[in-house]
Coordinates of C-alpha atoms in Angstrom, one line a residue:
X612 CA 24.9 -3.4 -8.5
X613 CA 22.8 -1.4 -6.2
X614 CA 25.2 0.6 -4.9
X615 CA 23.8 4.1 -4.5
X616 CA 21.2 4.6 -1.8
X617 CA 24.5 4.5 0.1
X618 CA 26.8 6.3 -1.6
X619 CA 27.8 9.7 -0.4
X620 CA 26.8 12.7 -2.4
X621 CA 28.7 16.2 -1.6
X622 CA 27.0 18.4 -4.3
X623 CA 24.0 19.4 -6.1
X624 CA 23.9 15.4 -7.4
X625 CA 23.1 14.4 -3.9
X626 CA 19.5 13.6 -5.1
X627 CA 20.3 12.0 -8.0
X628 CA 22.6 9.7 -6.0
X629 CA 20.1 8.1 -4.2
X630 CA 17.3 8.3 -6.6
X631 CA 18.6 6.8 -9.5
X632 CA 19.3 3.3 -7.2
X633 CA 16.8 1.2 -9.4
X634 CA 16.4 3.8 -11.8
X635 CA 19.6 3.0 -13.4
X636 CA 19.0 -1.2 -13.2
X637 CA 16.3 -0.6 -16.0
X638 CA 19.5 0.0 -18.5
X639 CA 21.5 -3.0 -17.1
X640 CA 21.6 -6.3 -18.2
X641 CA 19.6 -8.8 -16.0
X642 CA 21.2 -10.8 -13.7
X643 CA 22.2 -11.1 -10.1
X644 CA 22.6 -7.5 -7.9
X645 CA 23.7 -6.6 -4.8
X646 CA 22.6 -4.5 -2.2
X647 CA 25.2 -3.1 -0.1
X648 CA 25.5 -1.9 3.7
X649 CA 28.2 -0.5 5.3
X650 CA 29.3 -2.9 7.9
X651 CA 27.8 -5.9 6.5
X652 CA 28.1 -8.4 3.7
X653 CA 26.2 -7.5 0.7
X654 CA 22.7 -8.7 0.3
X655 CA 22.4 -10.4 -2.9
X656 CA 19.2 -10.1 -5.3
X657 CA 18.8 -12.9 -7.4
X658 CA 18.7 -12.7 -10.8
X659 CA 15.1 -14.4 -10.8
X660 CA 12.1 -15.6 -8.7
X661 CA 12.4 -19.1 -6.7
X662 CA 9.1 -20.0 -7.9
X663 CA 8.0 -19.6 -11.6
X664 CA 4.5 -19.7 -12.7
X665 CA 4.2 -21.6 -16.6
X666 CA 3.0 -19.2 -18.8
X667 CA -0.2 -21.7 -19.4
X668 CA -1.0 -21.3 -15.5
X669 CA -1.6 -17.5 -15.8
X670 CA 1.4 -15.9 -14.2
X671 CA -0.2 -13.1 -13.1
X672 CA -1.6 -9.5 -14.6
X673 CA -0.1 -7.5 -17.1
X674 CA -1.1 -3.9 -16.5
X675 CA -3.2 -2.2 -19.6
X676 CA -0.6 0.4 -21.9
X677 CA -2.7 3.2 -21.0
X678 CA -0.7 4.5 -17.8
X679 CA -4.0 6.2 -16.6
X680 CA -5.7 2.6 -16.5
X681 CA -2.3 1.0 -14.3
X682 CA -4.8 0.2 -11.3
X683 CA -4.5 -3.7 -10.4
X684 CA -8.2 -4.1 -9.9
X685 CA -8.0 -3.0 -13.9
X686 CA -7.6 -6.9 -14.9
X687 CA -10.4 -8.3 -12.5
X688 CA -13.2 -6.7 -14.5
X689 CA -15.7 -6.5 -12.0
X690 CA -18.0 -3.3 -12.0
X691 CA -18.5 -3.9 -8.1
X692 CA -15.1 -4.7 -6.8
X693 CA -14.0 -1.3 -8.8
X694 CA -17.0 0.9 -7.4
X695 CA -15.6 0.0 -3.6
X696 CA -12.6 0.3 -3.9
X697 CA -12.9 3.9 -5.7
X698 CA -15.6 4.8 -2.6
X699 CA -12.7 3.3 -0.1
X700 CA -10.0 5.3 -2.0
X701 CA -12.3 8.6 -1.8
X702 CA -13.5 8.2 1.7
X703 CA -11.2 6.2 4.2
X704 CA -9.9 8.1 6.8
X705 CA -6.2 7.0 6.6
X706 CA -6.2 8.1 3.0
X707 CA -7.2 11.2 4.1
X708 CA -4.1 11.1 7.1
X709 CA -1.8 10.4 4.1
X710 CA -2.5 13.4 2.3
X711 CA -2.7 15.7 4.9
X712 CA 1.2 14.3 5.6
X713 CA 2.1 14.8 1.8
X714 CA 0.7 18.7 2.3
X715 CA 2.6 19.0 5.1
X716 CA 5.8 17.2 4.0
X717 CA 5.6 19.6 0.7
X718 CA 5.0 22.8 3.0
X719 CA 7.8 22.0 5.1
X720 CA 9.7 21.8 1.5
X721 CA 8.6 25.4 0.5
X722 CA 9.4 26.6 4.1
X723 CA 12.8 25.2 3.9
X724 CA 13.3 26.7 0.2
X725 CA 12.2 30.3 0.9
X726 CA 15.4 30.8 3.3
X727 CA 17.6 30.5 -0.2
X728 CA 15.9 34.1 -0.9
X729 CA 16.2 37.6 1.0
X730 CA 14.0 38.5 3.1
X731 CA 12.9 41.9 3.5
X732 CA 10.2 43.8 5.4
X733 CA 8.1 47.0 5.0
X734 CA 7.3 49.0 8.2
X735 CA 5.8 52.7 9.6
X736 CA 5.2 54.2 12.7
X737 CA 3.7 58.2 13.7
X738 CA 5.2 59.1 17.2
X739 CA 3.8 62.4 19.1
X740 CA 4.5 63.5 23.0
X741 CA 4.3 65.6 25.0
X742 CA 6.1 67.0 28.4
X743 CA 4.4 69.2 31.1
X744 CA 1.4 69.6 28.9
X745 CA 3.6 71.0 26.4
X746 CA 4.5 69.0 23.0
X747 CA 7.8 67.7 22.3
X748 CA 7.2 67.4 18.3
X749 CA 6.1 64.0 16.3
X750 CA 7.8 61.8 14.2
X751 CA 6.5 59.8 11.6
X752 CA 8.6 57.1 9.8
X753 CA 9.1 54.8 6.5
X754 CA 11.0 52.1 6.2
X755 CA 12.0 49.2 4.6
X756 CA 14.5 46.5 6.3
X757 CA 16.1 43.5 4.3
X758 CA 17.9 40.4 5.6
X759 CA 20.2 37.5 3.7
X760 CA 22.4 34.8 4.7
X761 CA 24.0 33.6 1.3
X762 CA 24.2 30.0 0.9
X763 CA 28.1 29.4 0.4
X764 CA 28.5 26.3 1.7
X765 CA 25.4 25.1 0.5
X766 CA 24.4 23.7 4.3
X767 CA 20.5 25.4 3.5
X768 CA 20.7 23.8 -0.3
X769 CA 21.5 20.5 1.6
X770 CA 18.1 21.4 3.7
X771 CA 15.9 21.8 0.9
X772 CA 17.1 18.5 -1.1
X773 CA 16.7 16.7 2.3
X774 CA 12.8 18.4 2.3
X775 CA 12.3 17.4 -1.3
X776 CA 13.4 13.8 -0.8
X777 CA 10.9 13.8 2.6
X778 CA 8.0 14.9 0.6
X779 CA 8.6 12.7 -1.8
X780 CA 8.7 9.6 0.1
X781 CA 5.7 11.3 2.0
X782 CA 3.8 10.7 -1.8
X783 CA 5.2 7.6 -1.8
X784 CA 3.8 6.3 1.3
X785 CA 0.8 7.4 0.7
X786 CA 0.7 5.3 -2.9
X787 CA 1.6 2.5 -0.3
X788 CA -1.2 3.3 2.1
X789 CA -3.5 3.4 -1.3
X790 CA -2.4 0.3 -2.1
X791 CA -2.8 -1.6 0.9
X792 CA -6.2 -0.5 1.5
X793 CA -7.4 -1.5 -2.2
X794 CA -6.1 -4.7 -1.7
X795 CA -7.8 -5.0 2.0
X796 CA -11.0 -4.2 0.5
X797 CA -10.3 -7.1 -2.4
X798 CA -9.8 -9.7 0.1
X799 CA -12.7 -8.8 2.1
X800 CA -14.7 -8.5 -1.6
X801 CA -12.9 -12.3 -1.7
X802 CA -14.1 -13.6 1.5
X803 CA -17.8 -12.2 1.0
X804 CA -18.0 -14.1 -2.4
X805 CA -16.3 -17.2 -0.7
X806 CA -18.6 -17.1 1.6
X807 CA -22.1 -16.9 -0.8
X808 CA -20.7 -19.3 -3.0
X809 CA -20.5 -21.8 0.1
X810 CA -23.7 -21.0 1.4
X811 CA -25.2 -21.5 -2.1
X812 CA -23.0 -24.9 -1.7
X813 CA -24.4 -25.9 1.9
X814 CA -28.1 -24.8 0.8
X815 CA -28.4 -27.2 -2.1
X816 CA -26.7 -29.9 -0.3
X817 CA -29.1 -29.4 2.8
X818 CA -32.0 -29.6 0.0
X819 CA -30.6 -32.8 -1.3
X820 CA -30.1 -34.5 2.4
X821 CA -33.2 -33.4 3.6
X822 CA -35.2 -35.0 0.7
X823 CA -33.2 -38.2 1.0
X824 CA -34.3 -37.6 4.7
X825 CA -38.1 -37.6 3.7
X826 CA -37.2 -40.9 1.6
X827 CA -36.0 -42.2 4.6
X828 CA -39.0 -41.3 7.0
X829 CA -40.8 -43.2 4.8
X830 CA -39.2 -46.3 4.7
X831 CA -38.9 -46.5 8.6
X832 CA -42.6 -46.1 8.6
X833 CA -43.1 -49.3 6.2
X834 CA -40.6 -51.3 8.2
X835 CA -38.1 -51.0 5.8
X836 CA -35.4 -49.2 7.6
X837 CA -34.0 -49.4 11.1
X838 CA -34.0 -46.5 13.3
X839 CA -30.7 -46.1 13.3
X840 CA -30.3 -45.3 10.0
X841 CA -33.1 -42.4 9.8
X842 CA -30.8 -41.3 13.2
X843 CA -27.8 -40.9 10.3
X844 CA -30.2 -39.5 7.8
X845 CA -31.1 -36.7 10.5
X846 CA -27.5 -36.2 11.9
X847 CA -26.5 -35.4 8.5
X848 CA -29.1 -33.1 7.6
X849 CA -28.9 -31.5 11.1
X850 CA -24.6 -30.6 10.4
X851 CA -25.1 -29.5 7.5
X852 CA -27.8 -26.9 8.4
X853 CA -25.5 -25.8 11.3
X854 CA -23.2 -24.8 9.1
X855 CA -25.8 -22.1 7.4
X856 CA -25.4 -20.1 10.3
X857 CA -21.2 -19.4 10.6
X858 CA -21.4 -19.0 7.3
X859 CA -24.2 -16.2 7.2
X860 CA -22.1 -14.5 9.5
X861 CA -18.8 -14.3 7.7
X862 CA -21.1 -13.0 5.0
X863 CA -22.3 -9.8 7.3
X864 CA -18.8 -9.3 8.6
X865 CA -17.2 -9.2 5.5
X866 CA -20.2 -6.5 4.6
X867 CA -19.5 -4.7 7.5
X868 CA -15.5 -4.4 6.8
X869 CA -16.2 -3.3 3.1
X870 CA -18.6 -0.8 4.7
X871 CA -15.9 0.4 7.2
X872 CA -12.9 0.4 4.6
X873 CA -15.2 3.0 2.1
X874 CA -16.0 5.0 5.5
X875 CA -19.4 4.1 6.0
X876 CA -21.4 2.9 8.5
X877 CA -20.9 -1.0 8.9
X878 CA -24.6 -1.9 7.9
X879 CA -25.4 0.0 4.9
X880 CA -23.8 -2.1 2.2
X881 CA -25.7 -5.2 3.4
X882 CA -28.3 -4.6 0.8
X883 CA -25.5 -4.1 -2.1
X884 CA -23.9 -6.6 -1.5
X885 CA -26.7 -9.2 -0.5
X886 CA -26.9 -10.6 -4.0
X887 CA -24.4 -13.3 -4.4
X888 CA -21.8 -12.8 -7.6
X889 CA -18.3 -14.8 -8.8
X890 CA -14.9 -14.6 -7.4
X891 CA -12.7 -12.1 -9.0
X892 CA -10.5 -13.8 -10.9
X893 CA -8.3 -12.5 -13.7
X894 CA -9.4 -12.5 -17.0
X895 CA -7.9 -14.8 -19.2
X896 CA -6.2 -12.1 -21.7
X897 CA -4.6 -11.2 -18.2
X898 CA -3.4 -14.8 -17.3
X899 CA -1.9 -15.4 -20.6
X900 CA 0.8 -12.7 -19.8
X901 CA 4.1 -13.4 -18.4
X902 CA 4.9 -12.2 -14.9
X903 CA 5.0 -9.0 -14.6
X904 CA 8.4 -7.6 -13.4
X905 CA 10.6 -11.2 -13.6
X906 CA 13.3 -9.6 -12.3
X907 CA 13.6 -8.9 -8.6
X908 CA 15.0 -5.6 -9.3
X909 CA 12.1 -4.2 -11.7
X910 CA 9.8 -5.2 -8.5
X911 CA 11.4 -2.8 -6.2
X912 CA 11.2 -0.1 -9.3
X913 CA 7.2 -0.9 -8.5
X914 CA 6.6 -0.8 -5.0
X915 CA 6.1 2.2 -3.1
X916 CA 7.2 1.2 0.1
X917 CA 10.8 0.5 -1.4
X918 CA 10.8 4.6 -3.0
X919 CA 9.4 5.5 -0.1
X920 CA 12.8 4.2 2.0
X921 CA 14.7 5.4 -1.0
X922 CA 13.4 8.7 -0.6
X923 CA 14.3 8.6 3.2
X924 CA 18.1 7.5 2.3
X925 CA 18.3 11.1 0.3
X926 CA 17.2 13.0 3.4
X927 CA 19.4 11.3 5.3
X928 CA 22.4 11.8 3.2
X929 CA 20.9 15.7 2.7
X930 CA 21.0 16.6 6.6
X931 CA 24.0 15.0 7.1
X932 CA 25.7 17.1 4.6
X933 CA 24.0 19.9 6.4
X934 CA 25.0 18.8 10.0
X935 CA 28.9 18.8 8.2
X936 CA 28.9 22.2 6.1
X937 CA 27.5 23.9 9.8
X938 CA 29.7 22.4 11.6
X939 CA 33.4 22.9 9.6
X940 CA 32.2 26.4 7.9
X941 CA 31.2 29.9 8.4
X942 CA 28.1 31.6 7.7
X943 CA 27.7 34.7 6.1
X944 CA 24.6 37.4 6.6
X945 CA 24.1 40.5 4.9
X946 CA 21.1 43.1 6.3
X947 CA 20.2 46.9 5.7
X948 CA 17.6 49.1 6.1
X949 CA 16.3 52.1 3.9
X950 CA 13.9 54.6 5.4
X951 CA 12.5 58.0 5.8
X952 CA 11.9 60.2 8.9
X953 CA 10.7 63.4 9.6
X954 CA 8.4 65.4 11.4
X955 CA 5.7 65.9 8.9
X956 CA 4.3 64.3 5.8
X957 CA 5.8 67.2 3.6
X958 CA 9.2 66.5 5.1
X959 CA 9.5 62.8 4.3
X960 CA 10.0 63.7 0.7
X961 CA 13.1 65.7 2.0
X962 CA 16.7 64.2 1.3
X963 CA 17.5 64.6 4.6
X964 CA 14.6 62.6 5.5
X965 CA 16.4 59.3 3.8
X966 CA 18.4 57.0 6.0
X967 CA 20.3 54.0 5.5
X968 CA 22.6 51.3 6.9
X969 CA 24.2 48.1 5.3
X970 CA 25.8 45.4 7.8
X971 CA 27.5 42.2 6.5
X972 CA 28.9 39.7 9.0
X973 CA 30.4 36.5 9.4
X974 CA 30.4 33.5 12.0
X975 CA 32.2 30.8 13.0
X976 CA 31.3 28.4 15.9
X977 CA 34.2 28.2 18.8
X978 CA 32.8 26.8 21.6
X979 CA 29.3 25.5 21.4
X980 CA 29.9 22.4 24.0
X981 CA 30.2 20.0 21.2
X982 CA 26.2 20.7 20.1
X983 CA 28.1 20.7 16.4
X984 CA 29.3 17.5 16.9
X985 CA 26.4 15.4 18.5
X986 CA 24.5 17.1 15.3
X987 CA 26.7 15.0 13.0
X988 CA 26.6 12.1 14.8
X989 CA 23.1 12.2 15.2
X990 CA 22.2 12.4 11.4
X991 CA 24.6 9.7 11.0
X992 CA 22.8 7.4 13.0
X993 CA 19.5 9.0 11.6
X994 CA 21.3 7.7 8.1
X995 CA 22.3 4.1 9.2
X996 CA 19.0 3.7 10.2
X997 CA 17.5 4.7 6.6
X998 CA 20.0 2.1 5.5
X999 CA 18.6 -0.3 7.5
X1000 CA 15.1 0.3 7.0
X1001 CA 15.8 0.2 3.0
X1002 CA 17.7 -3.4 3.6
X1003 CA 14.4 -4.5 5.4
X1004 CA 11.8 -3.0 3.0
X1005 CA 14.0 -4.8 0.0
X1006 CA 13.8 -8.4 1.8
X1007 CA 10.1 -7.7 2.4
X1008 CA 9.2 -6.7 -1.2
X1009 CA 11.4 -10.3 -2.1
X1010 CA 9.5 -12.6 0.6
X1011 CA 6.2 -11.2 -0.1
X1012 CA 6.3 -12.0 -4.2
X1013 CA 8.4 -15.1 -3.5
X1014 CA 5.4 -15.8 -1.3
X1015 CA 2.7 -14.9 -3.3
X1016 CA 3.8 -17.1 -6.3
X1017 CA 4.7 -20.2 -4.3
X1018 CA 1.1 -19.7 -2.6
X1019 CA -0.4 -18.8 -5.9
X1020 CA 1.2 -22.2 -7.9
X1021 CA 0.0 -24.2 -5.3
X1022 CA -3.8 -23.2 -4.4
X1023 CA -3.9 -23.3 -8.6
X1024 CA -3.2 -27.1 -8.3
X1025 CA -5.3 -27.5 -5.2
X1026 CA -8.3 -26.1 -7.8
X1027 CA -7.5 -28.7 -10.4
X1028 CA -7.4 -32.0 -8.2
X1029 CA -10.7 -30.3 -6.3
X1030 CA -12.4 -29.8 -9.7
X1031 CA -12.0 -33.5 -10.2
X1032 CA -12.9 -34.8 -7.1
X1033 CA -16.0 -32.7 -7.1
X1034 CA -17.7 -33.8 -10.6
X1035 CA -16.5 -37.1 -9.6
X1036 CA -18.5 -36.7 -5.6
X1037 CA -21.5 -35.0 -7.5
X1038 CA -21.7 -38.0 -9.8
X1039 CA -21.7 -40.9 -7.2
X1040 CA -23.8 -38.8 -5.1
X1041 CA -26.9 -38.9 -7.8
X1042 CA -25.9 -42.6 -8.3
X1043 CA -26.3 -43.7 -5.0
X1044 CA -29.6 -41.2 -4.4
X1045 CA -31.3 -43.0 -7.5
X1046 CA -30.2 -46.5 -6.5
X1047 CA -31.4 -46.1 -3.2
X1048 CA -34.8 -45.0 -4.0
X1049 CA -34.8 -48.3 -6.8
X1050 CA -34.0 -50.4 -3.4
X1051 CA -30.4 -51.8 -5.2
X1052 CA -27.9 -49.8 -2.3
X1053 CA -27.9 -49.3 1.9
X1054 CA -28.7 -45.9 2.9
X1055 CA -25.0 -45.9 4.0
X1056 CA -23.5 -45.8 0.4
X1057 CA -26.2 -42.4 0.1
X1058 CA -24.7 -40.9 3.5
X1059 CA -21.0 -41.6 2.5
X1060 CA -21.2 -39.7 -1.0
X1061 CA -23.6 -37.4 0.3
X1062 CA -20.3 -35.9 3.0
X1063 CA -18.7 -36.3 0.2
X1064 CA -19.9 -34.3 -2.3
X1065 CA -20.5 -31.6 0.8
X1066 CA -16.6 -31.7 1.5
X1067 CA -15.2 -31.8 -1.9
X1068 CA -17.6 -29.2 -3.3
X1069 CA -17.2 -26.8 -0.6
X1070 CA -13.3 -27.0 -0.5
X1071 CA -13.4 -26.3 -4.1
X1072 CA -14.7 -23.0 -3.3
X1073 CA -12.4 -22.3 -0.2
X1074 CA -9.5 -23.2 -2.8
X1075 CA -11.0 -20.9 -5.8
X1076 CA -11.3 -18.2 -3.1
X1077 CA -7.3 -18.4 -2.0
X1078 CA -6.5 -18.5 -5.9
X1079 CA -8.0 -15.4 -6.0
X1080 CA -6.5 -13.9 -2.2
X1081 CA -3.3 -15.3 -4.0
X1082 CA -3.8 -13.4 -7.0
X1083 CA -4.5 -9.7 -5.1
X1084 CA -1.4 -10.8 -2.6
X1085 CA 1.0 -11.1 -5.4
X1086 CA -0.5 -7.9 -7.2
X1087 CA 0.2 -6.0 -4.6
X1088 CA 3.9 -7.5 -3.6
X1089 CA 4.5 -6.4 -7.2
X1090 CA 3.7 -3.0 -7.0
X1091 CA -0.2 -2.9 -7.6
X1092 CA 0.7 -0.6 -10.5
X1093 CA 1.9 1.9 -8.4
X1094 CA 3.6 5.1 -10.9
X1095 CA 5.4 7.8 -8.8
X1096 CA 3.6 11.2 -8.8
X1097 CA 4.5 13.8 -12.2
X1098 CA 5.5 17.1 -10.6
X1099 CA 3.0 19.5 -9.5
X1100 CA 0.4 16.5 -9.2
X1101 CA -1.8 16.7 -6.1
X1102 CA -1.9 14.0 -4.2

């Protein structure tokens, strides 16, 4: 059962509460879980996807052992892909936005922390008047003053957990901001190949038409057609070359985004990426595995958008707690200062020159206009909210797989029956071209297989490029490969 991210913690294991949600399903055995919020009816995980791939389809990657290699482009094997998506990762300027937010989020964890400790100050001063141009004596001064407020109800401990759960779902947005622009910059890589490969498509087709079309110019010029058929001839030729165009520019835009997403200018990777290369597509040692993560709960253990509203349940809990312990309990302080003052340097090593004070005190809110208790209530609203957002980013991580494999099992059938009907077009196509030049078939037969082959070759490619969009999607509602952040790590 997922029960922790909203349980309620009133000790040192508040972090643990919340953190160990899907840590703790990796030692259960598989099967259906629920997610519970208060107020609600539990949201039930099932115990397995909808929508299985076979394992002779390919059901998706399986990450390399090496846990410094757990990068989703890792499978695809293509030199290119990886070199832009490492610029994209190095250079993008909401990458950089995410970073500076993890600095931050672990500053405001170290500012937060250093109230546990004393705090003490060094000072001096050198005083010298005078009166009616005659001098009243000088003063110089030493001194040291110190300041505490012991943590006894643990309100500034509850501070510092809720800092240390903020910056960690601070790292673990910024895994998620990693991995959506990695896998924005594979479907762009997807829709640039898709693209070539259908120009390559339309090129050769508009080669083949137009020599039929020559073939065709000649025969009306013996008498042997009518003019209506060299019309056809021409029409055909003429849509298929306006197709060159729309599909030149998807090319460029797709260059230009790649550009953009690695934080260059849009038009300096036309060049690189002019020549035309294969669709990703997993390798086959990659296809042979099973799904990675079967289980819906191992998936949330992989995304970092479900940590990340983990991590915000654990603040949540931790300023509540804080809000309470103000609220019901005291505080304590404790300050002194030790100095030395005297009229000269020689007289500061003087015992008389030493002063001292020690103050301790204690306080307890009375009347404060009920600011104590809107603070409560506001955290817990600020915690049903975390709750909420969790629920959400949990259906999200199940629709998007659930999505991604239905999508994926579908295109992957769309290939086969295209892979038929395109050997089968391309074959009557050349039949009817070298029948019609013998004289045995109408130039009608030529135009009908001709659209034919056009059609069923060029949605072959559309389908191979979704296979692959399909493949990135469900990488990425899996987790990408995402591994949380070893301490002391810079993000």
């Amino acid at each position: 059962m997922i029960r922790s991210p909203w349980c309620r913690a009133r000790s040192s294991a508040l972090g643990s509460c919340v953190l160990s949600v899907l840590l703790l399903q990796a030692c259960a055995t598989p099967g259906p879980t629920a997610l519970e919020t208060p107020g609600q009816a539990p949201l039930a995980l099932p115990s397995q996807w909808s929508a299985m791939l076979n394992d002779d389809e390919g059901a998706g990657p399986a990450w390399p052992a090496d846990p410094a290699s757990s990068i989703w482009w890792f499978p695809f094997a293509d030199p290119l892909l990886t070199e832009l998506i490492l610029q994209a990762l190095a250079a993008n300027t909401s990458i950089h936005g995410a970073r500076a937010a993890v600095l931050q989020a672990q500053a405001q964890r170290d500012l937060a922390a250093a109230a546990l400790w004393p705090q003490l100050d060094a000072s001096a001063s050198a005083q010298r008047g005078r009166a009616g141009g005659v001098s009243t004596g000088q003063r110089l001064q030493l001194g040291l003053d110190g300041r505490w407020q012991p943590d006894v109800f643990g309100a500034t401990r509850s501070a510092v957990q809720a800092a240390d759960a903020t910056a960690l779902a601070s790292a673990a947005s910024l895994g998620a901001v990693q991995l959506q622009l990695s896998t924005e910059v594979g479907l762009n890589y997807v829709l640039l190949r898709a693209a070539q490969a259908r120009l390559r498509i339309a090129d050769d087709n508009l080669a083949n038409q137009r020599e039929t079309l020559e073939i065709t110019d000649w025969r009306e010029q013996a008498g042997l057609l009518s003019s209506q058929e060299a019309a056809q001839a021409r029409t055909a030729a003429a849509q298929t070359a306006a197709l060159l165009p729309s599909l030149r520019t998807s090319i460029t835009r797709a260059s230009h985004a790649l550009a953009v997403l690695s934080g260059r200018p849009p038009a300096e990777l036309l060049q690189t990426l002019a020549p035309a290369g294969a669709l990703p597509q997993l390798n086959p040692a990659a296809q042979a595995g099973a799904l990675n993560a079967r289980i819906p709960a191992e998936t949330l253990r992989q995304r970092a958008d479900v940590r990340a509203a983990e991590y915000r349940i654990a603040a949540a809990l931790a300023q509540l707690d804080r809000a309470e312990a103000l609220q019901r309990w005291p505080s304590f302080s404790i300050s002194g200062s030790l100095g030395l003052s005297a009229a000269s340097l020689s007289g500061l090593g003087r015992s008389s020159a030493v002063l001292g004070s020690l103050l301790a005190g204690i306080a307890l809110p009375v009347l404060d206009g009920g600011a104590a208790r809107a603070e409560v209530s506001l955290q817990q609203a600020g915690l049903l909210q975390a709750q909420q957002q969790y629920r959400a980013a949990v259906l999200l991580a199940l629709q998007e797989v659930e999505d991604a494999l239905v999508a994926l099992h579908g295109d992957r059938q769309r290939v086969a029956s295209l892979q038929q009907a395109s050997a089968a077009a391309v074959l009557a196509a050349n039949l009817a071209q070298q029948r019609y030049r013998s004289g045995l078939v109408d130039f009608q037969a030529v135009l009908e297989t001709q659209r034919s082959q056009l059609a069923s070759q060029d949605g072959l490619a559309s389908a191979g490029a979704d296979v692959s969009a399909d493949q990135l999607r469900l990488i990425r509602a899996l987790g990408g490969g995402w591994r949380e952040p070893q301490a002391g790590q810079q993000p």
